[in-house]
């Protein structure tokens, strides 16, 4: 399965970076799923939990409000705060 | 002999000065590394947000967002000056003041001043507001300052907010520069129709604007502080070198005086012996 390069960044540095297969972003209209090959998109991210999945595991990241850009198998999530949650 | 004692005392005093300047240099070097690292980490965030703005700018050309719209007429400018937290950093602070004076002299609109940094608290008298900024500015400090500046702009207290600081070129070179924070200028270009905006371009832009303002403020704070630590490190290196030179000169003088004293003593002994 194609992978997506996920980068969750705050002004103080990267919070979470990994090659994943699926990303679920918290937005104002519910959660938004992204798979490899997704069309280019810019979206507003709300405070909540970002989930991602790859063949060997999953991860959850608590994020503050921010924006995300999707395109060319890359997801950049720029947020005010972020913290990786224990699985 | 009195002369010898005076020279020895002088050498001791210069040596303790050398110890102080060396310690200050090392402290400045450690702080410089810390702010440079933070600045590096912020850069990737800033680059990515700028890339998003490049896409959003053309899509939202006609936005009515007050943070992105230039007021007409624009009558009041607020200069936010970032000076050092202390002196002993060469011409860092004074060059900034001179630059600000030139800026204000060329400004036709009414202008007022906010000062960031402890040095400005005592040295600058006409500041309307003074804010302390730490040696390694944190995201929380930048956020609080951004909120205050936004409030000032949105309440009509200022029609333009300009940040004035020392741009960091290298450890040896910092140049004073000015950067308009508000209103934020959107990049121009060709509108891209193949990008999806969720929920819409306006909402994404509003969110991105918040992030960009905070990133700009933090970048300026970090850049200014990096320059200050670099300037202090350079100044203290020069001061330490000067003390070395001074000690060498004084040691030479001491040896001359000592030699002269010995010669006098010997000739006195010889003279005394001859008299017998």
mmCIF file of C-alpha atoms in Angstrom:
data_model
loop_
_atom_site.group_PDB
_atom_site.id
_atom_site.type_symbol
_atom_site.label_atom_id
_atom_site.label_comp_id
_atom_site.label_asym_id
_atom_site.label_seq_id
_atom_site.Cartn_x
_atom_site.Cartn_y
_atom_site.Cartn_z
ATOM 1 C CA UNK A 1 0.000 0.000 0.000
ATOM 2 C CA UNK A 2 1.243 3.496 -0.860
ATOM 3 C CA UNK A 3 2.412 5.563 2.048
ATOM 4 C CA UNK A 4 1.972 9.169 3.088
ATOM 5 C CA UNK A 5 4.679 11.248 4.766
ATOM 6 C CA UNK A 6 2.974 12.703 7.823
ATOM 7 C CA UNK A 7 4.518 15.727 9.574
ATOM 8 C CA UNK A 8 2.871 17.224 12.650
ATOM 9 C CA UNK A 9 4.702 20.471 13.479
ATOM 10 C CA UNK A 10 4.470 23.211 16.074
ATOM 11 C CA UNK A 11 6.577 26.368 16.242
ATOM 12 C CA UNK A 12 8.806 24.584 18.722
ATOM 13 C CA UNK A 13 9.676 21.738 16.382
ATOM 14 C CA UNK A 14 8.244 18.520 14.968
ATOM 15 C CA UNK A 15 5.880 16.567 17.220
ATOM 16 C CA UNK A 16 5.345 13.471 15.091
ATOM 17 C CA UNK A 17 6.837 12.421 11.739
ATOM 18 C CA UNK A 18 6.264 9.073 10.091
ATOM 19 C CA UNK A 19 5.461 7.275 6.856
ATOM 20 C CA UNK A 20 1.861 6.130 7.331
ATOM 21 C CA UNK A 21 -0.938 4.597 5.281
ATOM 22 C CA UNK A 22 -3.902 6.491 6.650
ATOM 23 C CA UNK A 23 -4.396 9.807 8.476
ATOM 24 C CA UNK A 24 -7.532 10.957 10.238
ATOM 25 C CA UNK A 25 -7.697 14.699 10.904
ATOM 26 C CA UNK A 26 -10.041 16.383 13.414
ATOM 27 C CA UNK A 27 -11.910 19.172 11.608
ATOM 28 C CA UNK A 28 -14.914 21.387 12.327
ATOM 29 C CA UNK A 29 -17.220 19.111 10.323
ATOM 30 C CA UNK A 30 -16.075 15.796 11.794
ATOM 31 C CA UNK A 31 -13.019 13.724 11.147
ATOM 32 C CA UNK A 32 -11.447 13.672 7.709
ATOM 33 C CA UNK A 33 -9.664 10.588 6.407
ATOM 34 C CA UNK A 34 -6.726 10.829 4.040
ATOM 35 C CA UNK A 35 -5.221 7.973 2.021
ATOM 36 C CA UNK A 36 -2.303 8.001 -0.407
ATOM 37 C CA UNK A 37 -3.135 9.689 -3.707
ATOM 38 C CA UNK A 38 -5.533 12.211 -2.120
ATOM 39 C CA UNK A 39 -6.182 15.373 -4.142
ATOM 40 C CA UNK A 40 -4.434 18.571 -3.041
ATOM 41 C CA UNK A 41 -6.274 20.118 -0.142
ATOM 42 C CA UNK A 42 -5.893 22.771 2.541
ATOM 43 C CA UNK A 43 -8.070 22.345 5.595
ATOM 44 C CA UNK A 44 -8.642 23.943 8.983
ATOM 45 C CA UNK A 45 -7.816 21.562 11.823
ATOM 46 C CA UNK A 46 -9.704 21.828 15.098
ATOM 47 C CA UNK A 47 -8.454 20.965 18.552
ATOM 48 C CA UNK A 48 -8.739 17.188 18.962
ATOM 49 C CA UNK A 49 -6.988 13.908 18.345
ATOM 50 C CA UNK A 50 -5.274 13.073 15.057
ATOM 51 C CA UNK A 51 -5.091 9.358 14.313
ATOM 52 C CA UNK A 52 -2.851 7.567 11.872
ATOM 53 C CA UNK A 53 -2.268 3.979 10.853
ATOM 54 C CA UNK A 54 0.420 1.990 9.080
ATOM 55 C CA UNK A 55 0.877 -1.754 8.593
ATOM 56 C CA UNK A 56 2.778 -2.286 11.821
ATOM 57 C CA UNK A 57 0.838 0.006 14.139
ATOM 58 C CA UNK A 58 -1.183 3.085 14.928
ATOM 59 C CA UNK A 59 -0.597 6.381 16.703
ATOM 60 C CA UNK A 60 -2.661 9.176 18.196
ATOM 61 C CA UNK A 61 -1.552 12.791 18.498
ATOM 62 C CA UNK A 62 -3.450 15.403 20.482
ATOM 63 C CA UNK A 63 -3.347 18.605 18.435
ATOM 64 C CA UNK A 64 -4.364 22.213 18.978
ATOM 65 C CA UNK A 65 -6.078 24.317 16.313
ATOM 66 C CA UNK A 66 -4.193 24.782 13.070
ATOM 67 C CA UNK A 67 -4.118 23.993 9.379
ATOM 68 C CA UNK A 68 -3.221 20.959 7.315
ATOM 69 C CA UNK A 69 -2.062 20.656 3.746
ATOM 70 C CA UNK A 70 -2.532 17.438 1.799
ATOM 71 C CA UNK A 71 -0.929 16.650 -1.534
ATOM 72 C CA UNK A 72 1.682 14.572 -3.353
ATOM 73 C CA UNK A 73 1.434 11.843 -0.690
ATOM 74 C CA UNK A 74 2.429 14.264 2.031
ATOM 75 C CA UNK A 75 0.370 15.636 4.924
ATOM 76 C CA UNK A 76 1.708 18.664 6.813
ATOM 77 C CA UNK A 77 -0.201 19.566 9.936
ATOM 78 C CA UNK A 78 0.772 22.940 11.433
ATOM 79 C CA UNK A 79 -0.724 23.383 14.873
ATOM 80 C CA UNK A 80 -0.368 25.634 17.903
ATOM 81 C CA UNK A 81 0.359 22.649 20.168
ATOM 82 C CA UNK A 82 0.786 18.905 19.853
ATOM 83 C CA UNK A 83 1.473 15.864 21.988
ATOM 84 C CA UNK A 84 1.822 12.184 21.086
ATOM 85 C CA UNK A 85 -0.572 10.080 23.171
ATOM 86 C CA UNK A 86 0.394 6.730 24.625
ATOM 87 C CA UNK A 87 -1.182 3.808 22.813
ATOM 88 C CA UNK B 1 59.199 49.617 45.209
ATOM 89 C CA UNK B 2 55.895 51.500 45.390
ATOM 90 C CA UNK B 3 55.823 51.468 41.604
ATOM 91 C CA UNK B 4 56.289 47.700 41.547
ATOM 92 C CA UNK B 5 53.411 47.177 43.945
ATOM 93 C CA UNK B 6 51.160 49.439 41.874
ATOM 94 C CA UNK B 7 51.928 47.498 38.690
ATOM 95 C CA UNK B 8 51.283 44.150 40.413
ATOM 96 C CA UNK B 9 47.924 45.429 41.683
ATOM 97 C CA UNK B 10 47.027 46.655 38.223
ATOM 98 C CA UNK B 11 47.868 43.240 36.694
ATOM 99 C CA UNK B 12 45.688 41.512 39.273
ATOM 100 C CA UNK B 13 42.783 43.829 38.525
ATOM 101 C CA UNK B 14 43.107 43.309 34.747
ATOM 102 C CA UNK B 15 43.251 39.543 35.332
ATOM 103 C CA UNK B 16 39.966 39.593 37.221
ATOM 104 C CA UNK B 17 38.430 41.680 34.436
ATOM 105 C CA UNK B 18 39.654 39.028 31.994
ATOM 106 C CA UNK B 19 37.971 36.342 34.036
ATOM 107 C CA UNK B 20 34.668 38.254 33.939
ATOM 108 C CA UNK B 21 34.788 38.938 30.192
ATOM 109 C CA UNK B 22 35.692 35.294 29.502
ATOM 110 C CA UNK B 23 32.745 34.047 31.569
ATOM 111 C CA UNK B 24 30.393 36.505 29.874
ATOM 112 C CA UNK B 25 31.637 35.288 26.510
ATOM 113 C CA UNK B 26 30.942 31.675 27.434
ATOM 114 C CA UNK B 27 27.465 32.480 28.768
ATOM 115 C CA UNK B 28 26.666 34.423 25.576
ATOM 116 C CA UNK B 29 27.932 31.499 23.450
ATOM 117 C CA UNK B 30 25.676 29.035 25.294
ATOM 118 C CA UNK B 31 22.646 31.309 24.922
ATOM 119 C CA UNK B 32 23.486 31.869 21.255
ATOM 120 C CA UNK B 33 23.449 28.107 20.608
ATOM 121 C CA UNK B 34 20.082 27.781 22.360
ATOM 122 C CA UNK B 35 18.354 30.548 20.392
ATOM 123 C CA UNK B 36 19.931 29.397 17.115
ATOM 124 C CA UNK B 37 18.564 25.889 17.657
ATOM 125 C CA UNK B 38 15.076 27.245 18.420
ATOM 126 C CA UNK B 39 15.289 29.477 15.357
ATOM 127 C CA UNK B 40 16.218 26.468 13.208
ATOM 128 C CA UNK B 41 13.252 24.484 14.482
ATOM 129 C CA UNK B 42 10.892 27.353 13.765
ATOM 130 C CA UNK B 43 12.221 27.731 10.220
ATOM 131 C CA UNK B 44 10.657 24.535 8.861
ATOM 132 C CA UNK B 45 7.286 25.527 10.385
ATOM 133 C CA UNK B 46 7.586 29.024 8.891
ATOM 134 C CA UNK B 47 8.546 27.662 5.450
ATOM 135 C CA UNK B 48 5.551 25.330 5.355
ATOM 136 C CA UNK B 49 3.109 28.017 6.472
ATOM 137 C CA UNK B 50 4.524 30.396 3.828
ATOM 138 C CA UNK B 51 3.958 27.734 1.169
ATOM 139 C CA UNK B 52 0.319 27.428 2.250
ATOM 140 C CA UNK B 53 -0.077 31.217 2.124
ATOM 141 C CA UNK B 54 1.249 31.188 -1.441
ATOM 142 C CA UNK B 55 -1.675 28.949 -2.417
ATOM 143 C CA UNK B 56 -4.261 30.779 -0.313
ATOM 144 C CA UNK B 57 -3.215 34.359 -1.098
ATOM 145 C CA UNK B 58 -4.430 34.450 -4.713
ATOM 146 C CA UNK B 59 -7.593 32.492 -3.810
ATOM 147 C CA UNK B 60 -8.573 35.058 -1.187
ATOM 148 C CA UNK B 61 -7.420 38.225 -2.954
ATOM 149 C CA UNK B 62 -10.505 40.243 -2.092
ATOM 150 C CA UNK B 63 -10.675 39.178 1.564
ATOM 151 C CA UNK B 64 -12.322 41.519 4.050
ATOM 152 C CA UNK B 65 -10.465 40.060 7.034
ATOM 153 C CA UNK B 66 -9.385 43.150 9.045
ATOM 154 C CA UNK B 67 -5.976 41.608 9.806
ATOM 155 C CA UNK B 68 -5.288 41.350 6.085
ATOM 156 C CA UNK B 69 -6.797 44.608 4.866
ATOM 157 C CA UNK B 70 -4.863 47.854 4.689
ATOM 158 C CA UNK B 71 -6.811 50.687 6.324
ATOM 159 C CA UNK B 72 -7.455 53.838 4.328
ATOM 160 C CA UNK B 73 -6.436 56.330 5.491
ATOM 161 C CA UNK B 74 -3.658 54.828 7.573
ATOM 162 C CA UNK B 75 -2.850 57.448 10.211
ATOM 163 C CA UNK B 76 -1.069 55.867 13.157
ATOM 164 C CA UNK B 77 1.977 53.615 13.154
ATOM 165 C CA UNK B 78 3.154 51.634 16.140
ATOM 166 C CA UNK B 79 6.858 50.790 16.108
ATOM 167 C CA UNK B 80 7.691 47.763 18.214
ATOM 168 C CA UNK B 81 11.399 47.952 18.984
ATOM 169 C CA UNK B 82 13.248 44.843 20.149
ATOM 170 C CA UNK B 83 16.381 45.898 22.025
ATOM 171 C CA UNK B 84 18.723 43.762 24.122
ATOM 172 C CA UNK B 85 18.137 42.737 27.706
ATOM 173 C CA UNK B 86 21.402 44.341 28.793
ATOM 174 C CA UNK B 87 24.340 46.324 27.442
ATOM 175 C CA UNK B 88 27.935 45.171 26.864
ATOM 176 C CA UNK B 89 27.110 44.028 23.368
ATOM 177 C CA UNK B 90 28.982 46.557 21.244
ATOM 178 C CA UNK B 91 26.867 48.838 19.077
ATOM 179 C CA UNK B 92 23.889 46.445 18.961
ATOM 180 C CA UNK B 93 21.448 48.638 20.898
ATOM 181 C CA UNK B 94 22.724 52.035 19.749
ATOM 182 C CA UNK B 95 22.590 51.113 16.054
ATOM 183 C CA UNK B 96 18.975 50.070 16.530
ATOM 184 C CA UNK B 97 18.087 53.357 18.175
ATOM 185 C CA UNK B 98 19.732 55.311 15.369
ATOM 186 C CA UNK B 99 17.867 53.230 12.774
ATOM 187 C CA UNK B 100 14.568 53.814 14.553
ATOM 188 C CA UNK B 101 15.201 57.566 14.694
ATOM 189 C CA UNK B 102 15.778 57.603 10.940
ATOM 190 C CA UNK B 103 12.612 55.577 10.361
ATOM 191 C CA UNK B 104 10.519 57.891 12.489
ATOM 192 C CA UNK B 105 12.027 60.997 10.926
ATOM 193 C CA UNK B 106 10.983 59.759 7.481
ATOM 194 C CA UNK B 107 7.473 58.822 8.614
ATOM 195 C CA UNK B 108 4.760 61.353 7.853
ATOM 196 C CA UNK B 109 2.081 59.620 9.899
ATOM 197 C CA UNK B 110 1.734 59.871 13.647
ATOM 198 C CA UNK B 111 3.876 57.219 15.322
ATOM 199 C CA UNK B 112 4.396 55.806 18.781
ATOM 200 C CA UNK B 113 6.715 53.274 20.323
ATOM 201 C CA UNK B 114 6.516 49.989 22.218
ATOM 202 C CA UNK B 115 9.799 48.674 23.566
ATOM 203 C CA UNK B 116 10.669 45.023 24.139
ATOM 204 C CA UNK B 117 13.734 44.203 26.232
ATOM 205 C CA UNK B 118 15.134 45.281 29.574
ATOM 206 C CA UNK B 119 17.826 47.606 28.210
ATOM 207 C CA UNK B 120 15.157 49.863 26.734
ATOM 208 C CA UNK B 121 13.397 50.218 30.067
ATOM 209 C CA UNK B 122 15.969 52.717 31.344
ATOM 210 C CA UNK B 123 17.400 54.088 28.109
ATOM 211 C CA UNK B 124 14.293 54.946 26.101
ATOM 212 C CA UNK B 125 12.034 57.537 27.614
ATOM 213 C CA UNK B 126 9.265 58.067 25.093
ATOM 214 C CA UNK B 127 7.998 54.467 24.955
ATOM 215 C CA UNK B 128 4.258 54.087 25.397
ATOM 216 C CA UNK B 129 4.614 50.537 26.640
ATOM 217 C CA UNK B 130 7.506 48.396 27.835
ATOM 218 C CA UNK B 131 7.462 44.602 27.750
ATOM 219 C CA UNK B 132 10.082 42.204 29.066
ATOM 220 C CA UNK B 133 11.220 39.415 26.760
ATOM 221 C CA UNK B 134 13.447 36.620 28.036
ATOM 222 C CA UNK B 135 16.888 35.731 26.631
ATOM 223 C CA UNK B 136 15.431 32.692 24.848
ATOM 224 C CA UNK B 137 11.879 33.716 23.853
ATOM 225 C CA UNK B 138 9.333 30.900 24.176
ATOM 226 C CA UNK B 139 6.243 30.194 22.091
ATOM 227 C CA UNK B 140 4.067 31.306 25.039
ATOM 228 C CA UNK B 141 5.798 34.712 25.160
ATOM 229 C CA UNK B 142 5.361 35.145 21.412
ATOM 230 C CA UNK B 143 1.689 34.148 21.679
ATOM 231 C CA UNK B 144 0.989 36.655 24.458
ATOM 232 C CA UNK B 145 2.751 39.453 22.568
ATOM 233 C CA UNK B 146 0.926 38.601 19.324
ATOM 234 C CA UNK B 147 -2.410 38.760 21.144
ATOM 235 C CA UNK B 148 -1.567 42.205 22.555
ATOM 236 C CA UNK B 149 -0.470 43.520 19.182
ATOM 237 C CA UNK B 150 -3.578 42.115 17.503
ATOM 238 C CA UNK B 151 -5.769 43.750 20.115
ATOM 239 C CA UNK B 152 -3.990 47.066 19.583
ATOM 240 C CA UNK B 153 -4.489 46.832 15.829
ATOM 241 C CA UNK B 154 -8.109 45.669 15.898
ATOM 242 C CA UNK B 155 -9.133 48.297 18.468
ATOM 243 C CA UNK B 156 -7.885 51.009 16.108
ATOM 244 C CA UNK B 157 -4.991 51.992 18.394
ATOM 245 C CA UNK B 158 -2.682 51.612 15.408
ATOM 246 C CA UNK B 159 -3.288 51.343 11.653
ATOM 247 C CA UNK B 160 0.029 49.642 11.073
ATOM 248 C CA UNK B 161 2.373 47.722 13.349
ATOM 249 C CA UNK B 162 6.047 47.581 12.417
ATOM 250 C CA UNK B 163 8.594 45.391 14.166
ATOM 251 C CA UNK B 164 12.091 46.921 14.366
ATOM 252 C CA UNK B 165 14.947 44.579 15.293
ATOM 253 C CA UNK B 166 18.476 43.498 14.458
ATOM 254 C CA UNK B 167 18.395 41.009 11.602
ATOM 255 C CA UNK B 168 20.906 38.200 12.121
ATOM 256 C CA UNK B 169 23.302 37.827 9.174
ATOM 257 C CA UNK B 170 26.145 36.065 10.966
ATOM 258 C CA UNK B 171 27.796 35.988 14.376
ATOM 259 C CA UNK B 172 29.825 39.014 13.312
ATOM 260 C CA UNK B 173 27.114 40.903 11.479
ATOM 261 C CA UNK B 174 23.652 42.079 12.476
ATOM 262 C CA UNK B 175 21.724 44.654 10.482
ATOM 263 C CA UNK B 176 18.821 46.720 11.811
ATOM 264 C CA UNK B 177 15.635 46.068 9.860
ATOM 265 C CA UNK B 178 11.892 46.773 9.944
ATOM 266 C CA UNK B 179 9.090 44.361 9.127
ATOM 267 C CA UNK B 180 5.379 45.153 8.943
ATOM 268 C CA UNK B 181 3.435 42.697 11.091
ATOM 269 C CA UNK B 182 -0.047 44.104 10.615
ATOM 270 C CA UNK B 183 -1.824 44.346 8.265
ATOM 271 C CA UNK B 184 -0.437 41.057 6.978
ATOM 272 C CA UNK B 185 0.289 41.221 3.260
ATOM 273 C CA UNK B 186 -0.967 38.293 1.223
ATOM 274 C CA UNK B 187 1.323 36.976 -1.502
ATOM 275 C CA UNK B 188 0.078 37.547 -5.041
ATOM 276 C CA UNK B 189 0.086 35.109 -7.910
ATOM 277 C CA UNK B 190 -1.996 32.888 -10.122
ATOM 278 C CA UNK B 191 -5.049 31.331 -8.474
ATOM 279 C CA UNK B 192 -4.959 27.541 -8.376
ATOM 280 C CA UNK B 193 -8.280 25.878 -9.141
ATOM 281 C CA UNK B 194 -7.204 22.309 -8.405
ATOM 282 C CA UNK B 195 -6.927 22.746 -4.630
ATOM 283 C CA UNK B 196 -9.784 21.778 -2.306
ATOM 284 C CA UNK B 197 -10.420 23.998 0.724
ATOM 285 C CA UNK B 198 -12.166 22.567 3.759
ATOM 286 C CA UNK B 199 -14.506 24.064 4.948
ATOM 287 C CA UNK B 200 -13.647 27.048 2.658
ATOM 288 C CA UNK B 201 -10.617 29.166 1.717
ATOM 289 C CA UNK B 202 -11.657 32.014 4.058
ATOM 290 C CA UNK B 203 -11.789 29.777 7.136
ATOM 291 C CA UNK B 204 -8.429 28.161 6.341
ATOM 292 C CA UNK B 205 -6.886 31.581 5.730
ATOM 293 C CA UNK B 206 -8.208 32.933 9.046
ATOM 294 C CA UNK B 207 -6.605 30.001 10.871
ATOM 295 C CA UNK B 208 -3.364 30.305 8.929
ATOM 296 C CA UNK B 209 -3.219 34.059 9.589
ATOM 297 C CA UNK B 210 -3.235 33.389 13.345
ATOM 298 C CA UNK B 211 -0.394 30.896 12.974
ATOM 299 C CA UNK B 212 1.610 33.163 10.642
ATOM 300 C CA UNK B 213 1.383 36.181 12.947
ATOM 301 C CA UNK B 214 2.587 34.155 15.896
ATOM 302 C CA UNK B 215 5.370 32.574 13.843
ATOM 303 C CA UNK B 216 6.520 35.982 12.574
ATOM 304 C CA UNK B 217 6.606 37.446 16.081
ATOM 305 C CA UNK B 218 8.515 34.463 17.461
ATOM 306 C CA UNK B 219 10.942 34.471 14.529
ATOM 307 C CA UNK B 220 11.670 38.171 15.084
ATOM 308 C CA UNK B 221 12.134 37.686 18.833
ATOM 309 C CA UNK B 222 14.490 34.756 18.272
ATOM 310 C CA UNK B 223 16.412 36.510 15.511
ATOM 311 C CA UNK B 224 16.867 39.630 17.629
ATOM 312 C CA UNK B 225 17.997 37.668 20.660
ATOM 313 C CA UNK B 226 20.342 35.497 18.570
ATOM 314 C CA UNK B 227 21.928 38.715 17.289
ATOM 315 C CA UNK B 228 22.222 40.102 20.804
ATOM 316 C CA UNK B 229 24.011 37.006 22.116
ATOM 317 C CA UNK B 230 26.290 36.971 19.061
ATOM 318 C CA UNK B 231 27.094 40.676 19.494
ATOM 319 C CA UNK B 232 27.856 40.162 23.179
ATOM 320 C CA UNK B 233 30.034 37.165 22.427
ATOM 321 C CA UNK B 234 32.021 39.178 19.855
ATOM 322 C CA UNK B 235 32.327 42.154 22.203
ATOM 323 C CA UNK B 236 33.486 39.965 25.079
ATOM 324 C CA UNK B 237 35.993 38.142 22.845
ATOM 325 C CA UNK B 238 37.474 41.521 21.901
ATOM 326 C CA UNK B 239 37.486 42.604 25.546
ATOM 327 C CA UNK B 240 39.253 39.377 26.609
ATOM 328 C CA UNK B 241 41.866 39.891 23.853
ATOM 329 C CA UNK B 242 42.425 43.455 25.059
ATOM 330 C CA UNK B 243 43.012 42.284 28.619
ATOM 331 C CA UNK B 244 45.594 39.783 27.343
ATOM 332 C CA UNK B 245 47.434 42.603 25.571
ATOM 333 C CA UNK B 246 47.227 44.835 28.604
ATOM 334 C CA UNK B 247 48.566 42.094 30.873
ATOM 335 C CA UNK B 248 51.504 41.506 28.505
ATOM 336 C CA UNK B 249 52.312 45.235 28.492
ATOM 337 C CA UNK B 250 52.043 45.505 32.259
ATOM 338 C CA UNK B 251 54.205 42.424 32.789
ATOM 339 C CA UNK B 252 56.880 43.973 30.589
ATOM 340 C CA UNK B 253 56.642 47.211 32.552
ATOM 341 C CA UNK B 254 56.875 45.244 35.801
ATOM 342 C CA UNK B 255 60.027 43.454 34.641
ATOM 343 C CA UNK B 256 61.626 46.759 33.609
ATOM 344 C CA UNK B 257 60.841 48.304 36.984
ATOM 345 C CA UNK B 258 62.095 45.218 38.810
ATOM 346 C CA UNK B 259 65.314 45.209 36.805
ATOM 347 C CA UNK B 260 65.831 48.912 37.453
ATOM 348 C CA UNK B 261 65.301 48.376 41.178
ATOM 349 C CA UNK B 262 67.862 45.525 41.208
ATOM 350 C CA UNK B 263 70.394 47.623 39.249
ATOM 351 C CA UNK B 264 69.967 50.517 41.699
ATOM 352 C CA UNK B 265 70.386 48.183 44.643
ATOM 353 C CA UNK B 266 73.581 46.637 43.193
ATOM 354 C CA UNK B 267 75.099 50.017 42.388
ATOM 355 C CA UNK B 268 74.300 51.155 45.911
ATOM 356 C CA UNK B 269 76.059 48.083 47.338
ATOM 357 C CA UNK B 270 79.027 48.553 44.996
ATOM 358 C CA UNK B 271 79.153 52.273 45.853
ATOM 359 C CA UNK B 272 79.038 51.438 49.571
ATOM 360 C CA UNK B 273 81.791 48.844 49.222
ATOM 361 C CA UNK B 274 84.011 51.281 47.318
ATOM 362 C CA UNK B 275 83.516 53.919 50.001
ATOM 363 C CA UNK B 276 84.873 51.501 52.608
#
